[in-house]
PDB file of C-alpha atoms in Angstrom:
ATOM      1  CA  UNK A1028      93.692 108.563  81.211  1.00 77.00           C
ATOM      2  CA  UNK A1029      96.779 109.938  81.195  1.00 79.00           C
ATOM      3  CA  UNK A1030      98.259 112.574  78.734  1.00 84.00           C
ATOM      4  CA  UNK A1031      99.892 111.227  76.056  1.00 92.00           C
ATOM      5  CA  UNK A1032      97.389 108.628  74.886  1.00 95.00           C
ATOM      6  CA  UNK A1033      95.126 108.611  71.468  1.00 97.00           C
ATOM      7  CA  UNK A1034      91.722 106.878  71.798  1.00 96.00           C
ATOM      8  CA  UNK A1035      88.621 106.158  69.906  1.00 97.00           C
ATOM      9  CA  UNK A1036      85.126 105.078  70.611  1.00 98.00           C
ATOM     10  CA  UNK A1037      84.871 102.494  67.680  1.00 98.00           C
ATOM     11  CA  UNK A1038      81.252 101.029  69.036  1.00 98.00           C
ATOM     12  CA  UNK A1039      78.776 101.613  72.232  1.00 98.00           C
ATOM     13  CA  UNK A1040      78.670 104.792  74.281  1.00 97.00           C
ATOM     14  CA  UNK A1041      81.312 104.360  77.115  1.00 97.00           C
ATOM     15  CA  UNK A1042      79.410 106.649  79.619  1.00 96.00           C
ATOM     16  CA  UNK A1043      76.570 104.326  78.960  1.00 97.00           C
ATOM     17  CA  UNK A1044      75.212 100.663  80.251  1.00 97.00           C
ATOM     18  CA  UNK A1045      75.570  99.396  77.325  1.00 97.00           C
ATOM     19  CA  UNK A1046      78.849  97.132  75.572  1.00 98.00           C
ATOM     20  CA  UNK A1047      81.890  98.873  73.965  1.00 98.00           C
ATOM     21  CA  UNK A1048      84.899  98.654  72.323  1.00 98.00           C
ATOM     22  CA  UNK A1049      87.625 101.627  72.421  1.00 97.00           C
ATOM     23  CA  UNK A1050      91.209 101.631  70.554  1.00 98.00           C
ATOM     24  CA  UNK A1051      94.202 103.188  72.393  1.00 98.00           C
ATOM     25  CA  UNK A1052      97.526 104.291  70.763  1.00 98.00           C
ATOM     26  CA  UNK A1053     100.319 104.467  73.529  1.00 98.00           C
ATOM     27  CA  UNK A1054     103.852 105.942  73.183  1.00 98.00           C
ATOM     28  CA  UNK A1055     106.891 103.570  74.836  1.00 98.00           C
ATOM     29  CA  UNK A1056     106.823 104.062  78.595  1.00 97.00           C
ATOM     30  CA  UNK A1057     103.057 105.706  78.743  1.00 97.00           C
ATOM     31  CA  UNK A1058     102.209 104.276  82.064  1.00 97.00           C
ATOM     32  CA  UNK A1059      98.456 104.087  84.038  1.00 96.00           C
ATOM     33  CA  UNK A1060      99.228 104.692  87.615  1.00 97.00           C
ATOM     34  CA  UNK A1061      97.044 101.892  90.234  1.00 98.00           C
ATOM     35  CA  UNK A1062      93.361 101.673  89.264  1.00 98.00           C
ATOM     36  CA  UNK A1063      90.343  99.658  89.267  1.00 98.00           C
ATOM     37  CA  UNK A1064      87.343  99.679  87.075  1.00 97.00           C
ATOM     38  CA  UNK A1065      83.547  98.772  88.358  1.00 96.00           C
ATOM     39  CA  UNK A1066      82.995  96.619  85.318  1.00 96.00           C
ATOM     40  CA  UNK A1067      85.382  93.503  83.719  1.00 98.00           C
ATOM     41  CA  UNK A1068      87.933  95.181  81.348  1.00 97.00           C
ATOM     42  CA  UNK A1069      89.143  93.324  78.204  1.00 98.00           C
ATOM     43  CA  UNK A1070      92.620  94.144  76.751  1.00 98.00           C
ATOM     44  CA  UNK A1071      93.517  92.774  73.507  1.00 98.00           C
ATOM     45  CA  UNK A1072      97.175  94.143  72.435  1.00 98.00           C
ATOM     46  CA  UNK A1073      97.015  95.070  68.719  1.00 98.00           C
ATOM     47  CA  UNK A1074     100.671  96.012  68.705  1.00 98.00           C
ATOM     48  CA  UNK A1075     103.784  96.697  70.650  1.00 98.00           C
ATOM     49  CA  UNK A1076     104.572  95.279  74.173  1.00 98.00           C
ATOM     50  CA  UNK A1077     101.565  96.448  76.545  1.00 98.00           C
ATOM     51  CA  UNK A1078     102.745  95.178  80.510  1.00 98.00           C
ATOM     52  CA  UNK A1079     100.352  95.177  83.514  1.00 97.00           C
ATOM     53  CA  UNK A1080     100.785  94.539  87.187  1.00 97.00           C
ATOM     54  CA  UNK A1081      98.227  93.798  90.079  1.00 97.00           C
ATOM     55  CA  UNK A1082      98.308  96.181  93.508  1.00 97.00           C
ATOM     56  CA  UNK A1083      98.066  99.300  94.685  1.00 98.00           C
ATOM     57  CA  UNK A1084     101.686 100.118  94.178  1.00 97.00           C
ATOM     58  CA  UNK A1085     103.300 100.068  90.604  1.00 97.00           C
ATOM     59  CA  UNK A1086     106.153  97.542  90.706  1.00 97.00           C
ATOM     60  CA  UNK A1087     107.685  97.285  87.288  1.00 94.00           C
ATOM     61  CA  UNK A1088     109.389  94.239  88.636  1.00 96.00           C
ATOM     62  CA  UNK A1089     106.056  92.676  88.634  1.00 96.00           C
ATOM     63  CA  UNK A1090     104.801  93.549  85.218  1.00 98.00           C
ATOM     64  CA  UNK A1091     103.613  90.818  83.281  1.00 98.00           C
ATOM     65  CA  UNK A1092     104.280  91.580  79.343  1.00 98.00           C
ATOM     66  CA  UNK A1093     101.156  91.035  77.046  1.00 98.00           C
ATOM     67  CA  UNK A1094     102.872  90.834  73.503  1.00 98.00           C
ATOM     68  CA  UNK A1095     100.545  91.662  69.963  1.00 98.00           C
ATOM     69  CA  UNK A1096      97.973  89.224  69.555  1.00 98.00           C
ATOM     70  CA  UNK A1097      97.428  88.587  73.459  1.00 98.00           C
ATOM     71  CA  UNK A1098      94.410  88.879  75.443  1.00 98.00           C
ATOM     72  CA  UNK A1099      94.195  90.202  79.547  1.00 97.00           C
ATOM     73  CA  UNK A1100      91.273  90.396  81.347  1.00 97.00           C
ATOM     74  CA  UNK A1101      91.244  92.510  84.121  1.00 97.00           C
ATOM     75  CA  UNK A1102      88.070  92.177  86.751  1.00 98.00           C
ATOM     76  CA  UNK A1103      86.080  94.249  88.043  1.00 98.00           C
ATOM     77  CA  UNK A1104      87.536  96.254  91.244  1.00 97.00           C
ATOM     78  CA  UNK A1105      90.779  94.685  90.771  1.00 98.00           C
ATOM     79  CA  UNK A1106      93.598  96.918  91.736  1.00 98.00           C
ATOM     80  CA  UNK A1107      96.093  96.942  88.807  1.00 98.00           C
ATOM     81  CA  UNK A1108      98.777  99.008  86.455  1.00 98.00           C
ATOM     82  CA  UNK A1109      99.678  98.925  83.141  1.00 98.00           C
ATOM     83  CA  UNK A1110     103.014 100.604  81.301  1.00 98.00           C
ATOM     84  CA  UNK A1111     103.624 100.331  77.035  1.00 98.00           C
ATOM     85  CA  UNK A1112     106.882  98.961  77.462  1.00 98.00           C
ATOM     86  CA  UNK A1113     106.542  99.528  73.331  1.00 98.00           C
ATOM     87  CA  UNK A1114     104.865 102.238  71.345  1.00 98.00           C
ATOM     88  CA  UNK A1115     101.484  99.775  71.303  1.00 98.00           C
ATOM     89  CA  UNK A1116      98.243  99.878  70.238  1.00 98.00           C
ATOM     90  CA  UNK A1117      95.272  98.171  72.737  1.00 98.00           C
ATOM     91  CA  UNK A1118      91.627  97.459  72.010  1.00 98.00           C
ATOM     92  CA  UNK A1119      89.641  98.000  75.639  1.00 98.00           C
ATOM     93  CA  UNK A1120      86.070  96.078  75.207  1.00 97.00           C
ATOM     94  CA  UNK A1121      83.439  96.000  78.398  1.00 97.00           C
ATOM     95  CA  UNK A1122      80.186  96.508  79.366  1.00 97.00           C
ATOM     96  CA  UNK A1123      79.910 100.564  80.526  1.00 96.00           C
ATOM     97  CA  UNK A1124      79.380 102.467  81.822  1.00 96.00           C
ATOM     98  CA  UNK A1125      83.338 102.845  82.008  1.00 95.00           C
ATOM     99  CA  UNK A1126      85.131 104.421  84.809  1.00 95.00           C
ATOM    100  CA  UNK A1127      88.752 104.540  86.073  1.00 95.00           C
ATOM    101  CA  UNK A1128      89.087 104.930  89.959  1.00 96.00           C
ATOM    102  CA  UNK A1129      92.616 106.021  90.539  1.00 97.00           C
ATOM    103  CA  UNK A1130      93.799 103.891  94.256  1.00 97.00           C
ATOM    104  CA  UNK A1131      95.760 107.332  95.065  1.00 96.00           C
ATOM    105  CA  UNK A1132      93.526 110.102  94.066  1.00 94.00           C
ATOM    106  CA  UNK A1133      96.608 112.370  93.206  1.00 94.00           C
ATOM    107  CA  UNK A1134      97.267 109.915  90.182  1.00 94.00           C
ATOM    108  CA  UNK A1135      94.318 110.509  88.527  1.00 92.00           C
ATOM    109  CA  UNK A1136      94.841 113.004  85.463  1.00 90.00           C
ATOM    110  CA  UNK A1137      91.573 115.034  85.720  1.00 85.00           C
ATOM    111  CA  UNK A1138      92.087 116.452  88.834  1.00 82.00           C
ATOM    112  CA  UNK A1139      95.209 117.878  87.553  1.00 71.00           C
ATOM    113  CA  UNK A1140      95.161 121.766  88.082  1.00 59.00           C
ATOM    114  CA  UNK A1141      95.719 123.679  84.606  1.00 49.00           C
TER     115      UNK A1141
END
């Protein structure tokens, strides 16, 4: 993920086939450029204002707020985006193992050169 981000296994091994839950602290504006994931992702917003869009292109116009106490379910290989449009707080539960497959490569954060 991008910079900026706090996480934390709470159960399961991510890298793993196996169920798990992770916990995500996000500052206001911390956006996830277009991805997909080869498993169902579950978002549950814990706090704050957590937004996500479906496509290959971010368009904040199309954002679709997910306010503290609700629930998105993102499938498997479905393009989409998110943005905190709040300092939130997300629980992420799915079967692993977890990957993020950026839709334009130059998004994703670990091929950043140091």
């Amino acid at each position: 993920m991008p910079p900026g981000a706090k996480l934390a296994v709470l159960s399961g091994d991510p890298s793993k086939s196996e169920p798990f839950v992770l916990r995500a602290q996000l500052p206001a504006g911390y956006t996830v450029a277009p991805h997909w994931h080869p498993t169902d992702e579950h978002v549950t917003v814990l706090a704050g204002t957590f937004a996500f869009g479906m496509g290959d292109v971010l368009d904040k116009a199309a954002l679709t707020d997910v306010p503290a106490g609700g629930y998105a379910l993102m499938p498997a290989q479905m393009h989409h985006y998110a943005v905190a449009k709040t300092a939130a707080t997300i629980q992420v539960h799915a079967m692993g193992p977890f990957a993020i497959t950026y839709v334009n490569p130059t998004d994703d954060p670990s091929r950043a050169k140091n």
